[in-house]
PDB file of C-alpha atoms in Angstrom:
ATOM      1  CA  UNK A 588      -1.571  10.933  -9.595  1.00 60.00           C
ATOM      2  CA  UNK A 589      -4.490   9.689  -7.438  1.00 78.00           C
ATOM      3  CA  UNK A 590      -4.131   6.261  -8.642  1.00 87.00           C
ATOM      4  CA  UNK A 591      -0.389   5.852  -7.891  1.00 88.00           C
ATOM      5  CA  UNK A 592      -1.011   7.174  -4.581  1.00 88.00           C
ATOM      6  CA  UNK A 593      -3.774   4.646  -3.990  1.00 87.00           C
ATOM      7  CA  UNK A 594      -1.379   1.998  -5.262  1.00 88.00           C
ATOM      8  CA  UNK A 595       1.489   3.017  -2.929  1.00 86.00           C
ATOM      9  CA  UNK A 596      -1.078   3.021   0.039  1.00 87.00           C
ATOM     10  CA  UNK A 597      -2.150  -0.596  -0.908  1.00 88.00           C
ATOM     11  CA  UNK A 598       1.326  -1.707  -1.045  1.00 88.00           C
ATOM     12  CA  UNK A 599       2.114  -0.217   2.285  1.00 88.00           C
ATOM     13  CA  UNK A 600      -1.093  -1.853   3.959  1.00 87.00           C
ATOM     14  CA  UNK A 601      -0.149  -5.108   2.372  1.00 85.00           C
ATOM     15  CA  UNK A 602       3.462  -4.737   3.422  1.00 80.00           C
ATOM     16  CA  UNK A 603       2.457  -4.103   7.070  1.00 80.00           C
ATOM     17  CA  UNK A 604      -0.169  -6.992   7.042  1.00 71.00           C
ATOM     18  CA  UNK A 605       2.531  -9.392   5.739  1.00 65.00           C
ATOM     19  CA  UNK A 606       5.246  -8.280   8.309  1.00 60.00           C
ATOM     20  CA  UNK A 607       2.592  -8.102  11.272  1.00 51.00           C
TER      21      UNK A 607
END
């Protein structure tokens, strides 16, 4: 569960960085 949350958070950060 924790790993999934960390993975989702990483995707969110990467997505924001890519869009920004």
